[in-house]
XYZ file of C-alpha atoms in Angstrom:
746
model
C 55.296 -193.022 86.849
C 51.851 -191.546 87.249
C 49.944 -194.280 88.997
C 47.335 -196.131 87.054
C 45.835 -198.878 89.143
C 46.598 -201.297 86.343
C 49.973 -200.005 85.379
C 51.825 -203.067 86.599
C 53.058 -205.661 84.194
C 50.739 -208.419 83.145
C 47.595 -206.289 83.046
C 45.578 -206.185 79.841
C 45.111 -202.862 78.117
C 41.353 -203.301 78.096
C 41.154 -203.634 81.851
C 43.589 -200.775 82.295
C 41.455 -198.425 80.264
C 38.320 -199.695 81.945
C 39.676 -199.001 85.408
C 41.055 -195.607 84.542
C 43.876 -193.875 86.410
C 44.450 -192.154 89.702
C 46.795 -189.321 88.868
C 47.291 -188.522 92.557
C 49.301 -191.659 93.211
C 52.767 -192.468 91.964
C 54.617 -195.747 92.377
C 58.369 -195.175 92.414
C 59.611 -198.521 93.678
C 59.602 -202.044 92.314
C 58.487 -203.539 95.629
C 55.248 -201.526 95.642
C 54.632 -202.277 91.973
C 55.224 -206.008 92.376
C 52.957 -206.127 95.412
C 50.114 -204.852 93.230
C 50.641 -207.374 90.414
C 48.721 -210.351 91.900
C 45.782 -208.172 92.917
C 45.628 -206.549 89.496
C 45.754 -209.984 87.882
C 42.817 -211.290 89.933
C 40.661 -208.233 89.292
C 41.525 -208.311 85.603
C 40.255 -211.908 85.520
C 36.918 -210.756 86.924
C 36.511 -207.804 84.594
C 37.505 -209.733 81.470
C 35.105 -212.632 82.058
C 32.866 -213.473 79.085
C 29.215 -212.516 79.479
C 27.723 -215.816 78.365
C 23.965 -216.267 78.518
C 24.428 -219.819 79.790
C 26.644 -219.922 82.867
C 27.908 -223.274 84.099
C 28.330 -224.101 87.779
C 32.054 -224.372 87.135
C 32.146 -220.789 85.828
C 30.143 -219.435 88.770
C 32.285 -221.236 91.315
C 35.486 -220.012 89.653
C 34.263 -216.411 89.763
C 33.274 -216.777 93.413
C 36.683 -218.213 94.303
C 38.402 -215.239 92.699
C 36.121 -212.782 94.491
C 36.638 -214.464 97.840
C 40.383 -214.683 97.313
C 40.515 -210.947 96.602
C 38.433 -210.145 99.682
C 40.518 -212.395 101.940
C 43.803 -210.991 100.665
C 42.539 -207.428 101.143
C 41.372 -208.216 104.695
C 44.853 -209.471 105.634
C 46.450 -206.545 103.863
C 44.233 -204.075 105.746
C 45.232 -205.648 109.078
C 48.879 -204.927 108.323
C 48.022 -201.403 107.143
C 46.134 -200.673 110.362
C 49.073 -201.905 112.439
C 51.377 -199.558 110.513
C 48.909 -196.695 111.111
C 48.914 -197.332 114.855
C 52.705 -197.249 114.969
C 53.060 -194.070 112.886
C 50.872 -191.313 114.215
C 51.592 -188.853 111.382
C 50.189 -191.329 108.834
C 47.359 -192.714 110.954
C 44.502 -190.655 109.534
C 45.406 -191.134 105.852
C 46.273 -194.793 106.334
C 43.049 -195.532 108.228
C 40.906 -193.946 105.509
C 42.723 -195.913 102.797
C 42.333 -199.149 104.777
C 38.583 -198.567 105.249
C 38.166 -197.905 101.522
C 40.130 -201.033 100.615
C 38.117 -203.187 103.021
C 34.822 -201.826 101.731
C 35.844 -202.385 98.113
C 36.974 -205.942 98.843
C 33.668 -206.774 100.503
C 31.772 -205.269 97.565
C 33.652 -207.471 95.113
C 32.913 -210.516 97.278
C 29.200 -209.672 97.220
C 29.164 -209.124 93.472
C 30.775 -212.520 92.899
C 28.716 -214.534 95.417
C 27.698 -217.820 93.727
C 24.148 -217.868 95.084
C 23.448 -214.388 93.760
C 25.093 -215.171 90.422
C 22.986 -218.328 89.914
C 19.639 -216.823 90.956
C 19.869 -213.045 90.797
C 16.957 -210.933 91.932
C 16.625 -208.306 89.219
C 15.563 -205.407 91.398
C 17.193 -206.128 94.725
C 20.704 -207.504 94.141
C 23.270 -206.520 91.556
C 25.938 -208.982 90.396
C 29.056 -209.070 88.261
C 26.818 -209.998 85.311
C 24.083 -207.413 85.870
C 26.321 -204.460 86.785
C 29.665 -204.469 85.007
C 30.071 -200.753 85.785
C 29.678 -201.473 89.503
C 32.446 -204.046 89.370
C 34.762 -201.661 87.563
C 33.995 -198.954 90.124
C 34.702 -201.315 93.038
C 37.894 -202.494 91.335
C 39.086 -198.935 90.829
C 38.400 -198.078 94.457
C 40.164 -201.225 95.634
C 43.297 -200.732 93.556
C 43.429 -197.032 94.355
C 43.089 -197.591 98.113
C 45.559 -200.500 98.188
C 48.056 -198.462 96.198
C 47.589 -195.572 98.612
C 48.278 -197.828 101.585
C 51.462 -199.090 99.918
C 52.629 -195.594 98.996
C 51.948 -194.408 102.555
C 53.882 -197.358 103.936
C 56.705 -196.440 101.580
C 56.848 -193.022 103.257
C 57.951 -194.789 106.419
C 61.001 -196.145 104.578
C 61.739 -192.626 103.341
C 61.345 -191.321 106.883
C 63.845 -193.919 108.132
C 66.392 -192.760 105.548
C 65.854 -189.110 106.465
C 66.191 -189.896 110.174
C 69.379 -191.851 109.501
C 70.744 -188.956 107.423
C 69.986 -186.520 110.236
C 71.874 -188.681 112.727
C 74.876 -188.774 110.383
C 74.772 -184.986 109.942
C 74.548 -184.387 113.689
C 77.570 -186.607 114.348
C 79.460 -184.930 111.497
C 78.944 -181.582 113.200
C 80.450 -183.014 116.376
C 83.397 -184.395 114.425
C 84.003 -180.992 112.861
C 84.282 -179.321 116.255
C 86.401 -181.793 118.223
C 89.774 -180.578 119.484
C 91.209 -183.738 121.051
C 92.069 -186.925 119.260
C 90.601 -189.213 121.907
C 87.257 -187.440 121.583
C 87.498 -187.732 117.798
C 88.118 -191.497 117.940
C 85.104 -191.976 120.204
C 82.766 -189.926 118.002
C 84.124 -191.412 114.780
C 83.297 -194.880 116.055
C 79.686 -193.741 116.488
C 79.819 -192.088 113.065
C 80.995 -195.351 111.493
C 78.037 -197.264 112.916
C 75.625 -194.605 111.685
C 77.155 -194.709 108.207
C 76.697 -198.494 108.105
C 73.016 -198.059 108.965
C 72.657 -195.344 106.313
C 74.435 -197.537 103.749
C 72.041 -200.405 104.463
C 68.921 -198.266 104.101
C 70.056 -196.440 100.971
C 71.399 -199.615 99.367
C 68.016 -201.282 99.724
C 66.331 -198.168 98.364
C 68.687 -197.988 95.393
C 67.870 -201.554 94.393
C 64.158 -200.869 94.785
C 64.010 -197.750 92.613
C 62.273 -198.153 89.245
C 63.822 -195.132 87.573
C 67.247 -196.147 86.240
C 68.529 -192.581 86.225
C 67.622 -192.095 89.887
C 69.196 -195.424 90.669
C 72.434 -194.276 89.008
C 72.342 -190.966 90.897
C 71.854 -192.838 94.161
C 74.788 -195.128 93.378
C 76.986 -192.096 92.638
C 76.031 -190.366 95.899
C 76.619 -193.507 97.937
C 80.035 -193.960 96.280
C 80.973 -190.403 97.311
C 79.918 -191.081 100.899
C 81.879 -194.302 101.112
C 85.100 -192.803 99.774
C 84.663 -189.614 101.792
C 84.356 -191.628 105.001
C 87.997 -192.666 104.610
C 89.020 -189.152 103.583
C 87.191 -187.607 106.533
C 89.144 -189.834 108.900
C 92.634 -188.978 107.653
C 91.863 -185.324 106.894
C 90.473 -184.808 110.408
C 93.439 -186.579 112.000
C 95.812 -184.370 110.008
C 93.978 -181.248 111.154
C 94.146 -182.366 114.777
C 97.856 -183.116 114.458
C 98.554 -179.770 112.739
C 95.832 -177.394 114.016
C 97.507 -174.243 112.690
C 98.002 -175.542 109.145
C 95.705 -173.719 106.691
C 96.062 -176.292 103.895
C 95.070 -179.076 106.307
C 91.961 -177.131 107.313
C 91.032 -176.524 103.663
C 91.514 -180.198 102.952
C 89.246 -181.264 105.827
C 86.550 -178.668 105.035
C 86.397 -179.928 101.458
C 85.633 -183.470 102.616
C 82.862 -182.378 104.972
C 81.357 -180.247 102.196
C 81.351 -183.172 99.768
C 79.686 -185.460 102.281
C 76.938 -182.933 102.979
C 76.261 -182.504 99.260
C 76.074 -186.276 98.772
C 73.750 -186.699 101.772
C 71.511 -183.981 100.400
C 71.367 -185.599 96.973
C 70.332 -188.919 98.506
C 67.421 -187.190 100.231
C 66.467 -185.400 96.989
C 66.300 -188.771 95.246
C 64.271 -190.613 97.890
C 61.837 -187.701 98.334
C 61.752 -186.929 94.596
C 62.566 -183.274 95.164
C 65.126 -180.993 93.566
C 67.019 -178.197 95.253
C 67.833 -174.757 93.850
C 65.388 -175.197 90.965
C 67.683 -177.694 89.277
C 66.591 -178.183 85.683
C 66.399 -181.701 84.295
C 66.642 -180.368 80.747
C 70.137 -179.096 81.453
C 71.421 -182.655 81.432
C 70.310 -183.496 77.879
C 73.239 -184.896 75.880
C 73.885 -184.724 72.139
C 72.874 -188.376 71.795
C 69.552 -187.673 73.494
C 68.974 -184.694 71.218
C 69.794 -186.708 68.082
C 67.484 -189.522 69.155
C 64.533 -187.182 69.706
C 65.278 -185.281 66.479
C 65.343 -188.486 64.404
C 62.065 -189.662 65.956
C 60.410 -186.409 64.929
C 61.813 -186.612 61.413
C 60.690 -190.208 60.961
C 57.269 -189.271 62.315
C 56.680 -187.295 59.113
C 56.134 -190.602 57.326
C 52.893 -191.071 59.267
C 51.763 -187.492 59.732
C 52.831 -184.459 57.725
C 51.139 -182.018 60.091
C 52.054 -183.148 63.600
C 54.663 -180.406 64.214
C 55.689 -177.067 62.701
C 58.884 -176.886 60.655
C 60.388 -174.418 63.145
C 60.534 -177.200 65.728
C 62.936 -179.282 63.667
C 65.112 -176.277 62.921
C 65.311 -175.372 66.620
C 66.123 -178.945 67.635
C 68.940 -179.219 65.096
C 70.289 -175.846 66.149
C 70.527 -177.011 69.773
C 72.277 -180.236 68.737
C 74.837 -178.345 66.666
C 75.438 -175.905 69.522
C 76.351 -178.871 71.706
C 78.819 -180.128 69.083
C 80.797 -176.954 69.779
C 81.891 -178.665 73.010
C 83.878 -180.934 70.689
C 85.034 -178.449 68.084
C 86.066 -175.843 70.689
C 87.924 -178.375 72.850
C 91.702 -178.114 72.842
C 91.864 -181.900 73.183
C 89.877 -182.775 70.036
C 92.132 -183.799 67.169
C 92.227 -181.641 64.037
C 90.858 -184.508 61.939
C 87.850 -185.059 64.213
C 87.178 -181.341 64.407
C 87.103 -180.990 60.615
C 84.796 -183.982 60.166
C 82.366 -182.712 62.838
C 82.220 -179.266 61.205
C 81.619 -180.823 57.764
C 78.836 -183.052 59.053
C 77.236 -180.134 60.895
C 77.169 -178.142 57.684
C 75.741 -181.140 55.807
C 73.036 -181.604 58.454
C 71.827 -178.034 57.916
C 71.667 -178.588 54.161
C 69.804 -181.895 54.545
C 67.257 -180.250 56.825
C 66.679 -177.430 54.322
C 66.011 -180.005 51.608
C 63.747 -182.016 53.906
C 61.694 -178.981 54.911
C 61.329 -177.922 51.252
C 59.984 -181.329 50.163
C 57.863 -181.554 53.319
C 56.149 -178.242 52.667
C 55.428 -179.255 49.072
C 54.017 -182.591 50.197
C 51.639 -180.817 52.581
C 50.199 -178.846 49.666
C 50.210 -181.595 47.066
C 50.401 -185.293 48.073
C 51.636 -186.757 44.794
C 53.422 -190.083 44.612
C 56.622 -188.441 43.399
C 56.630 -185.915 46.251
C 56.015 -188.609 48.868
C 58.880 -190.637 47.422
C 61.100 -187.541 47.523
C 60.073 -187.029 51.159
C 61.042 -190.604 52.013
C 64.465 -190.039 50.420
C 64.914 -186.729 52.286
C 64.024 -188.388 55.599
C 66.515 -191.196 54.977
C 69.297 -188.776 54.036
C 68.593 -186.602 57.095
C 68.722 -189.591 59.444
C 71.822 -190.973 57.763
C 73.604 -187.660 58.217
C 72.696 -187.566 61.922
C 73.961 -191.134 62.322
C 77.284 -190.176 60.752
C 77.534 -187.159 63.042
C 76.781 -189.366 66.038
C 79.470 -191.844 64.942
C 82.054 -189.090 64.523
C 81.297 -187.604 67.950
C 81.573 -191.037 69.532
C 84.920 -191.625 67.856
C 86.240 -188.221 68.974
C 85.230 -188.697 72.617
C 86.265 -192.321 73.041
C 89.601 -192.001 71.267
C 90.465 -189.012 73.470
C 89.442 -190.970 76.563
C 91.478 -194.023 75.558
C 94.570 -191.882 74.918
C 94.281 -189.965 78.195
C 93.672 -193.055 80.307
C 96.670 -194.786 78.740
C 98.865 -191.692 79.205
C 97.991 -191.226 82.879
C 98.078 -194.878 83.855
C 101.565 -194.554 85.415
C 100.375 -191.897 87.939
C 103.754 -190.143 87.653
C 102.463 -186.786 88.950
C 100.969 -188.395 92.055
C 104.190 -190.280 92.739
C 106.185 -187.068 92.365
C 103.887 -185.227 94.781
C 104.379 -187.933 97.407
C 108.164 -187.878 97.042
C 108.553 -184.084 97.036
C 106.087 -183.798 99.920
C 108.204 -186.080 102.129
C 111.266 -184.076 101.099
C 109.528 -180.848 102.141
C 110.304 -179.345 98.743
C 107.674 -176.598 98.415
C 109.028 -175.382 95.083
C 108.720 -178.840 93.529
C 105.266 -179.248 95.071
C 104.168 -176.055 93.325
C 105.486 -177.377 90.008
C 103.703 -180.738 90.275
C 100.459 -179.237 91.519
C 100.356 -177.227 88.291
C 100.812 -180.455 86.328
C 98.059 -182.127 88.332
C 95.748 -179.182 87.615
C 96.444 -179.581 83.897
C 95.736 -183.303 84.154
C 92.501 -182.558 85.999
C 91.343 -180.207 83.232
C 92.049 -182.876 80.622
C 90.094 -185.516 82.519
C 87.185 -183.168 83.223
C 86.977 -182.330 79.517
C 87.106 -186.046 78.710
C 84.146 -186.691 81.050
C 82.118 -183.872 79.475
C 82.604 -185.235 75.982
C 81.888 -188.821 77.056
C 78.686 -187.617 78.665
C 77.444 -186.415 75.270
C 77.964 -189.858 73.729
C 77.123 -192.010 76.763
C 74.009 -193.431 75.095
C 71.917 -194.032 78.241
C 70.820 -191.879 81.158
C 72.544 -194.047 83.813
C 75.851 -193.831 81.933
C 75.341 -190.081 81.527
C 74.937 -189.812 85.315
C 78.128 -191.832 85.762
C 80.008 -189.407 83.494
C 78.739 -186.443 85.505
C 79.799 -188.160 88.731
C 83.273 -188.822 87.301
C 83.626 -185.188 86.239
C 82.647 -183.999 89.723
C 85.079 -186.450 91.312
C 88.047 -185.161 89.314
C 87.003 -181.541 89.908
C 86.920 -182.037 93.665
C 89.701 -184.571 94.244
C 92.332 -182.608 92.304
C 92.366 -179.583 94.664
C 92.131 -181.917 97.675
C 95.277 -183.766 96.575
C 97.007 -180.414 96.205
C 96.053 -179.241 99.703
C 97.102 -182.609 101.161
C 100.458 -182.420 99.328
C 101.058 -178.868 100.565
C 100.349 -180.003 104.124
C 102.873 -182.831 103.827
C 105.497 -180.496 102.368
C 105.017 -178.170 105.353
C 105.254 -181.105 107.772
C 107.454 -183.664 105.950
C 108.007 -185.873 109.027
C 104.276 -186.223 109.770
C 103.092 -189.797 109.287
C 99.432 -188.788 109.302
C 99.970 -186.080 106.656
C 101.658 -188.684 104.467
C 98.820 -191.139 105.046
C 96.274 -188.442 104.210
C 97.910 -187.699 100.862
C 97.954 -191.439 100.094
C 94.196 -191.679 100.658
C 93.373 -188.838 98.268
C 95.778 -190.169 95.645
C 94.090 -193.564 95.912
C 90.717 -191.923 95.268
C 92.136 -190.344 92.090
C 93.643 -193.633 90.920
C 90.385 -195.453 91.686
C 88.400 -192.985 89.584
C 90.799 -193.404 86.681
C 90.313 -197.159 86.927
C 86.537 -196.669 86.954
C 86.835 -194.584 83.773
C 88.240 -197.572 81.890
C 85.153 -199.590 82.826
C 82.876 -196.687 81.902
C 84.552 -196.341 78.515
C 83.954 -200.028 77.779
C 80.291 -199.717 78.717
C 79.825 -196.653 76.487
C 81.385 -198.566 73.590
C 79.109 -201.533 74.336
C 76.028 -199.331 74.097
C 77.217 -197.755 70.850
C 77.886 -201.148 69.292
C 74.565 -202.554 70.417
C 75.895 -204.820 73.178
C 73.428 -203.627 75.778
C 72.960 -206.834 77.719
C 73.378 -207.107 81.444
C 75.837 -204.673 82.922
C 79.136 -206.261 83.925
C 78.757 -207.589 87.414
C 81.780 -207.986 89.636
C 81.564 -211.255 91.624
C 79.315 -212.741 88.894
C 76.435 -212.654 91.345
C 72.971 -213.699 90.134
C 70.878 -210.743 91.298
C 71.492 -207.058 92.147
C 70.038 -207.543 95.635
C 72.760 -210.063 96.392
C 75.426 -207.647 95.256
C 73.979 -205.102 97.700
C 74.141 -207.653 100.517
C 77.810 -208.347 99.789
C 78.484 -204.588 99.653
C 76.919 -204.152 103.110
C 79.044 -206.957 104.555
C 82.084 -205.389 102.927
C 81.395 -202.020 104.522
C 81.019 -203.639 107.943
C 84.314 -205.469 107.405
C 85.884 -202.163 106.386
C 84.854 -200.503 109.648
C 86.108 -203.483 111.659
C 89.546 -203.245 110.022
C 89.551 -199.562 110.980
C 88.784 -200.440 114.611
C 91.390 -203.220 114.725
C 94.061 -200.990 113.201
C 93.177 -198.321 115.745
C 93.790 -200.820 118.539
C 97.167 -201.882 117.139
C 98.273 -198.242 117.048
C 97.797 -198.040 120.823
C 100.625 -200.537 121.384
C 103.871 -198.762 122.241
C 105.954 -201.549 120.704
C 104.968 -201.561 117.053
C 107.510 -204.339 116.423
C 105.558 -206.659 118.717
C 104.805 -209.851 116.814
C 101.129 -209.874 117.800
C 100.793 -206.347 116.437
C 102.525 -207.233 113.191
C 100.513 -210.430 112.845
C 97.205 -208.633 113.397
C 98.182 -205.886 110.963
C 98.803 -208.545 108.324
C 95.384 -210.114 108.919
C 93.759 -206.681 108.865
C 95.427 -206.047 105.517
C 93.949 -209.283 104.170
C 90.495 -208.377 105.511
C 90.789 -204.952 103.920
C 91.620 -206.537 100.549
C 88.424 -208.593 100.900
C 86.504 -205.373 101.510
C 88.016 -203.883 98.349
C 86.888 -206.996 96.473
C 83.258 -206.273 97.448
C 83.648 -202.897 95.724
C 85.260 -204.369 92.605
C 88.636 -202.878 93.517
C 91.980 -204.065 94.793
C 94.146 -206.995 93.735
C 91.617 -209.770 94.341
C 90.042 -209.948 90.898
C 88.003 -213.153 90.997
C 86.027 -215.153 93.514
C 88.814 -217.741 93.467
C 91.252 -215.017 94.553
C 88.896 -214.206 97.412
C 88.571 -217.829 98.510
C 92.344 -218.290 98.406
C 92.797 -215.164 100.514
C 90.164 -216.373 102.996
C 91.950 -219.730 103.336
C 95.266 -218.038 104.148
C 93.501 -215.606 106.495
C 92.037 -218.578 108.403
C 95.463 -220.234 108.677
C 97.000 -217.050 110.042
C 94.114 -216.709 112.506
C 94.846 -220.166 113.920
C 98.510 -219.212 114.341
C 97.494 -216.009 116.070
C 95.363 -217.994 118.537
C 98.523 -219.937 119.472
C 100.358 -216.643 119.912
C 97.723 -215.411 122.346
C 98.102 -218.673 124.295
C 101.873 -218.201 124.498
C 101.323 -214.678 125.719
C 98.870 -215.840 128.404
C 101.353 -218.406 129.746
C 103.410 -215.504 131.073
C 100.510 -213.901 132.948
C 99.660 -213.930 136.660
C 96.934 -211.323 136.237
C 93.211 -211.964 136.733
C 92.686 -211.137 133.067
C 94.342 -214.404 131.977
C 91.124 -216.556 132.025
C 89.243 -213.977 129.979
C 92.082 -213.745 127.469
C 92.168 -217.520 127.091
C 88.390 -217.682 126.726
C 88.345 -215.106 123.913
C 91.412 -216.605 122.211
C 89.777 -220.041 122.206
C 86.901 -218.636 120.160
C 89.291 -217.852 117.311
C 90.103 -221.485 116.561
C 86.625 -222.829 115.611
C 85.768 -219.717 113.595
C 89.030 -219.971 111.645
C 88.473 -223.675 111.088
C 84.964 -222.995 109.743
C 86.346 -220.306 107.447
C 89.021 -222.664 106.128
C 86.465 -225.401 105.433
C 84.175 -222.909 103.662
C 87.007 -221.461 101.576
C 88.128 -224.910 100.420
C 84.619 -226.181 99.622
C 83.917 -226.754 95.923
C 80.851 -225.012 94.471
C 79.229 -224.631 91.053
C 76.814 -222.041 89.725
C 76.236 -218.356 90.520
C 73.935 -218.856 93.497
C 76.290 -221.317 95.180
C 79.237 -219.011 94.504
C 77.382 -216.101 96.062
C 76.562 -218.190 99.139
C 80.229 -219.105 99.507
C 81.384 -215.483 99.088
C 78.796 -214.386 101.648
C 79.910 -217.064 104.136
C 83.622 -216.264 103.722
C 83.126 -212.566 104.335
C 80.812 -213.173 107.305
C 83.310 -215.513 108.973
C 86.151 -213.080 108.251
C 84.035 -210.406 109.918
C 83.588 -212.695 112.950
C 87.361 -213.150 113.259
C 87.957 -209.391 113.051
C 85.284 -208.824 115.710
C 87.167 -211.178 118.051
C 90.461 -209.397 117.336
C 88.832 -206.076 118.165
C 87.996 -207.519 121.603
C 91.312 -209.321 122.210
C 93.699 -206.501 121.330
C 92.624 -203.976 123.994
C 92.684 -206.737 126.631
C 96.266 -207.678 125.738
C 97.272 -204.033 125.599
C 95.850 -203.431 129.080
C 97.796 -206.366 130.507
C 101.002 -205.077 128.920
C 100.441 -201.626 130.416
C 99.910 -203.152 133.851
C 103.230 -204.895 133.469
C 104.912 -201.647 132.500
C 103.388 -199.965 135.552
C 105.097 -202.563 137.772
C 102.162 -204.803 138.537
C 104.214 -207.858 137.572
C 101.472 -209.571 135.642
C 104.071 -211.260 133.468
C 106.255 -214.137 134.537
C 109.990 -213.663 134.077
C 110.473 -215.711 130.952
C 112.304 -215.350 127.651
C 110.480 -212.877 125.395
C 107.857 -214.946 123.628
C 107.706 -212.351 120.859
C 111.127 -213.350 119.642
C 110.617 -217.075 119.292
C 107.050 -218.200 119.503
C 105.212 -216.614 116.621
C 106.003 -216.780 112.956
C 103.888 -214.102 111.352
C 103.683 -212.309 108.072
C 104.998 -215.244 106.088
C 103.514 -218.392 104.681
C 104.064 -220.929 101.977
C 102.141 -218.877 99.467
C 103.746 -215.524 100.088
C 107.198 -215.023 101.667
C 107.005 -211.243 101.922
C 106.765 -209.395 105.248
C 103.405 -208.465 106.698
C 103.481 -204.989 105.221
C 103.500 -206.409 101.717
C 101.440 -209.549 102.460
C 99.667 -211.111 99.481
C 100.479 -208.218 97.216
C 98.538 -205.660 99.288
C 100.492 -202.434 99.670
C 101.414 -201.463 103.206
C 99.545 -198.189 102.832
C 96.290 -200.181 102.503
C 97.031 -201.414 106.013
C 96.473 -197.901 107.267
C 93.900 -196.401 104.943
C 91.295 -196.266 107.695
C 93.479 -196.364 110.806
C 92.280 -194.258 113.712
C 95.830 -193.944 115.043
C 96.854 -191.847 117.982
C 98.824 -188.721 117.170
C 102.484 -189.431 116.768
C 104.475 -188.077 119.649
C 107.462 -187.001 117.686
């Protein structure tokens, strides 16, 4: 918004108009706006005081207290601003000037509200709040303007942090693109993961702080792309390294890097409020938006017959009807819907002709009959547009419901996976054509839903969904072609799984989007559905950050398990099962996966803790066979598992009530799960090293019966008898979604 010093909530219109506006400042975040609210409130109190001839001591003292409070608050505020200026050289000059202005204005207000001067003013030598109302307003304007400037300048530092973080991510991405060895890739990807966590934290905070709901939705879409592409980048890069001469693998990898760069660029456009390539906001106007504006103009004729020329209404309707051609020209719109839309479009033109005719007559001759005719014409015009809107909504949502139901079995994706493993290039070609047809259907569905989305954030979500299908479709095809060319490649198979999961996830998201669009249409526009039932958006962001950190830890742990030569080793299998559980908890933080409620999460955490305690015993059994110097360190680290797992079990079993308490419990469970995974990341390489020493003939193991055969029972429990790979209903492929595995030797 264009910054008016009194634009924050709770400020009276009289004081706002009195203080005027500073068009050079713009507040884009809620944190800056809320920081201004108390100051605006205090100054408004001063300006709106009643100019009574008889002023009581109580009144004078109250005014002085307000003036002093303002001055004291500004003095403290200026101290912080000056510290920020000293730490940020590029802002020092602007910040210092703003701080000086704020300090001066605060002192002026304190002088104007001094009790001694108010009680016994000297007419010619000392002005007061009573003798110079204009002076107070001027000081208030200067104060609010300077304080706002300090806050906006400080906000630039946050923007700078995001840009710096983005640049670090881009630089590491360039290194990842150029690596030729897998070991180098693993090392750089680990750094990349840490940088992405930092970027996710900064942009998540910024997203929650944005005032503009459309920008907030765009930020959410960009961050979703980055999160999903991080997994894709891992498997696509591994596939390219494993098959360096495969063109489809290279195309697949290049597509992921391109998507990440576009998403990073959009984040920067949002936080800096800039647009690249002359992007036009008007291009995103939907039919619903056009109808809403058109109806407002039509209804405005009731108040003013002369506020716009008739050509404006004709042009607006023409644009709306042009957009309806997206429906009538679509191959996926039913014949019945198409006919109704065409009939209503024709009726809308006729209603506008009648409206304009009566309108023109009313301008020349304002008789009662003509004004009544105008009211009728306005009602009929608006009713026609409402019917058109209803028909468009029905056409788009019924198509979406049918398509989502039809594609829910994911038969084409399943066929691509099967034929890819078989190496059947002919069948791959057949199913890629079917996937391309499916993609076109879903893209068309998103375009039509966008027109009837009802709100700008939902419109942004439709655009994001359309882009996702457009991009993911060809990426699935290139991944499938790579697998068909290398049917025995585990990493090529894993890569195809990841891209198919992204497609399935987007289809699932479309069901939620469709419900929200229907809610808006039917007037149920309350709070947006919140996974986890958390009380505030900021808390959801915190959980999302923890989830992302847990996600990266599961990737690291899985990478360590892949280094073990014996993949049947019970420790390896046990850890893979726990990593699968941790990954399902991460999916829960995103509103995905098989854990649907907080109770599901707590139950999973309880089982995870039990398995962690068993794993600690397994490490002890392993250490009993060691002579090596590493045994004390292994025991020390393994001992740490037990108390953390016990704490997690206690937390998971604890009974809580209310949203805040539930959030606290979710937060604690995920944090303790993260702590366990951190310990596993440290224990696994130590165990692996000791095993390698044994293999090299260093005899660090005692000659004893293989502990792996008898000591550890893993992958089963009373709640779920399946093997580790299918533990707790989580598919085995989820175990490896983010694995940084070494290249298979075969």
